[in-house]
Tab-separated table of C-alpha atoms and ligand atoms in Angstrom:
chain	number	residue	atom	x	y	z
A	1	MET	CA	19.230	5.477	7.163
A	2	GLY	CA	15.537	4.899	6.857
A	3	LYS	CA	15.640	2.142	4.301
A	4	THR	CA	12.563	0.008	4.710
A	5	GLY	CA	12.942	-2.633	2.046
A	6	SER	CA	13.749	-5.387	4.522
A	7	TRP	CA	10.915	-5.050	7.006
A	8	ARG	CA	8.008	-3.587	5.069
A	9	VAL	CA	4.977	-5.920	5.125
A	10	PHE	CA	2.911	-4.347	2.382
A	11	ARG	CA	4.041	-2.759	-0.821
A	12	PRO	CA	1.927	-0.304	-2.809
A	13	VAL	CA	1.780	-1.138	-6.490
A	14	VAL	CA	0.708	1.551	-8.941
A	15	ASP	CA	-1.366	0.621	-11.961
A	16	ARG	CA	-0.218	3.380	-14.282
A	17	LEU	CA	-2.987	2.599	-16.737
A	18	LYS	CA	-5.590	3.483	-14.094
A	19	CYS	CA	-3.718	6.504	-12.773
A	20	VAL	CA	-5.403	9.795	-13.673
A	21	LYS	CA	-2.353	11.844	-12.625
A	22	CYS	CA	-4.116	13.696	-9.824
A	23	LEU	CA	-0.990	13.442	-7.623
A	24	ARG	CA	-2.986	12.921	-4.418
A	25	CYS	CA	-0.655	10.080	-3.506
A	26	TRP	CA	2.334	12.319	-4.105
A	27	VAL	CA	0.824	14.996	-1.849
A	28	PHE	CA	-0.231	12.659	0.950
A	29	CYS	CA	2.704	10.258	1.191
A	30	PRO	CA	4.255	11.070	4.593
A	31	GLU	CA	7.620	9.773	3.478
A	32	GLY	CA	7.813	11.704	0.245
A	33	VAL	CA	8.690	8.586	-1.698
A	34	VAL	CA	6.117	8.875	-4.476
A	35	ARG	CA	7.913	9.975	-7.602
A	36	ARG	CA	6.376	11.834	-10.505
A	37	GLU	CA	7.182	10.257	-13.823
A	38	GLU	CA	7.647	12.129	-17.074
A	39	ASP	CA	4.264	10.979	-18.367
A	40	GLY	CA	2.523	12.449	-15.311
A	41	THR	CA	1.873	9.157	-13.556
A	42	VAL	CA	3.684	8.108	-10.423
A	43	SER	CA	5.985	5.417	-9.160
A	44	ILE	CA	7.197	4.535	-5.693
A	45	ASP	CA	10.685	4.389	-4.269
A	46	TYR	CA	10.638	1.028	-2.544
A	47	GLU	CA	13.947	1.701	-0.841
A	48	TYR	CA	12.180	4.092	1.506
A	49	CYS	CA	8.445	3.371	1.256
A	50	LYS	CA	7.108	2.169	4.621
A	51	GLY	CA	4.035	0.467	3.229
A	52	CYS	CA	1.671	2.563	5.327
A	53	GLY	CA	-1.013	2.499	2.645
A	54	ILE	CA	-1.974	6.158	2.802
A	55	CYS	CA	-1.322	6.533	-0.915
A	56	ALA	CA	-3.687	3.659	-1.700
A	57	ALA	CA	-6.344	5.106	0.619
A	58	GLU	CA	-6.105	8.535	-0.990
A	59	CYS	CA	-6.194	7.350	-4.591
A	60	LYS	CA	-9.764	7.921	-5.732
A	61	VAL	CA	-9.529	5.684	-8.776
A	62	LYS	CA	-7.948	2.802	-6.889
A	63	ALA	CA	-4.850	2.812	-9.013
A	64	ILE	CA	-2.728	1.787	-6.023
A	65	THR	CA	-3.015	-1.684	-4.533
A	66	LEU	CA	-1.281	-2.932	-1.426
A	67	VAL	CA	0.275	-6.338	-1.882
A	68	ARG	CA	1.973	-8.395	0.763
A	69	GLU	CA	5.723	-8.551	0.469
A	70	GLU	CA	6.998	-12.004	-0.266
A	71	GLY	CA	9.952	-13.658	1.346
A	72	ASP	CA	9.520	-12.069	4.770
A	73	GLY	CA	8.542	-15.351	6.378
A	74	GLY	CA	5.392	-13.835	7.850
A	75	LYS	CA	1.768	-14.650	7.249
B	101	SF4	S1	-3.608	9.195	-6.323
B	101	SF4	FE1	-3.947	7.549	-7.823
B	101	SF4	S2	-4.659	8.570	-9.700
B	101	SF4	FE2	-3.734	10.132	-8.370
B	101	SF4	S3	-1.601	10.269	-9.069
B	101	SF4	FE3	-1.660	8.787	-7.368
B	101	SF4	S4	-1.910	6.777	-8.368
B	101	SF4	FE4	-2.432	8.348	-9.876
B	102	SF4	S1	2.710	3.189	1.330
B	102	SF4	FE1	3.008	5.048	2.592
B	102	SF4	S2	5.210	5.444	2.456
B	102	SF4	FE2	4.736	4.043	0.799
B	102	SF4	S3	4.369	5.348	-0.975
B	102	SF4	FE3	2.366	4.944	-0.002
B	102	SF4	S4	2.026	6.663	1.388
B	102	SF4	FE4	4.221	6.633	0.855
């Protein structure tokens, strides 16, 4: 239940080179789908991410970009 991979419109992409490991995205994600990696940066579980964009809005160094999902047939 709760898988969002088929209907999500936007997908947050983390630039781990820009990430300063502040974990704001991890704290603010309402779905709890931001994962902490061993190097201190983060990645996102796209199986459950809803594409709400809160993580991108909270990232102060703009290390998260929302990109439109492809293949959904929408514009
Ligand atoms: S909010 Fe941005 S800088 Fe902070 S951990 Fe998340 S991606 Fe990295
Ligand atoms: S887009 Fe929303 S659900 Fe997905 S990782 Fe960011 S805050 Fe969490």
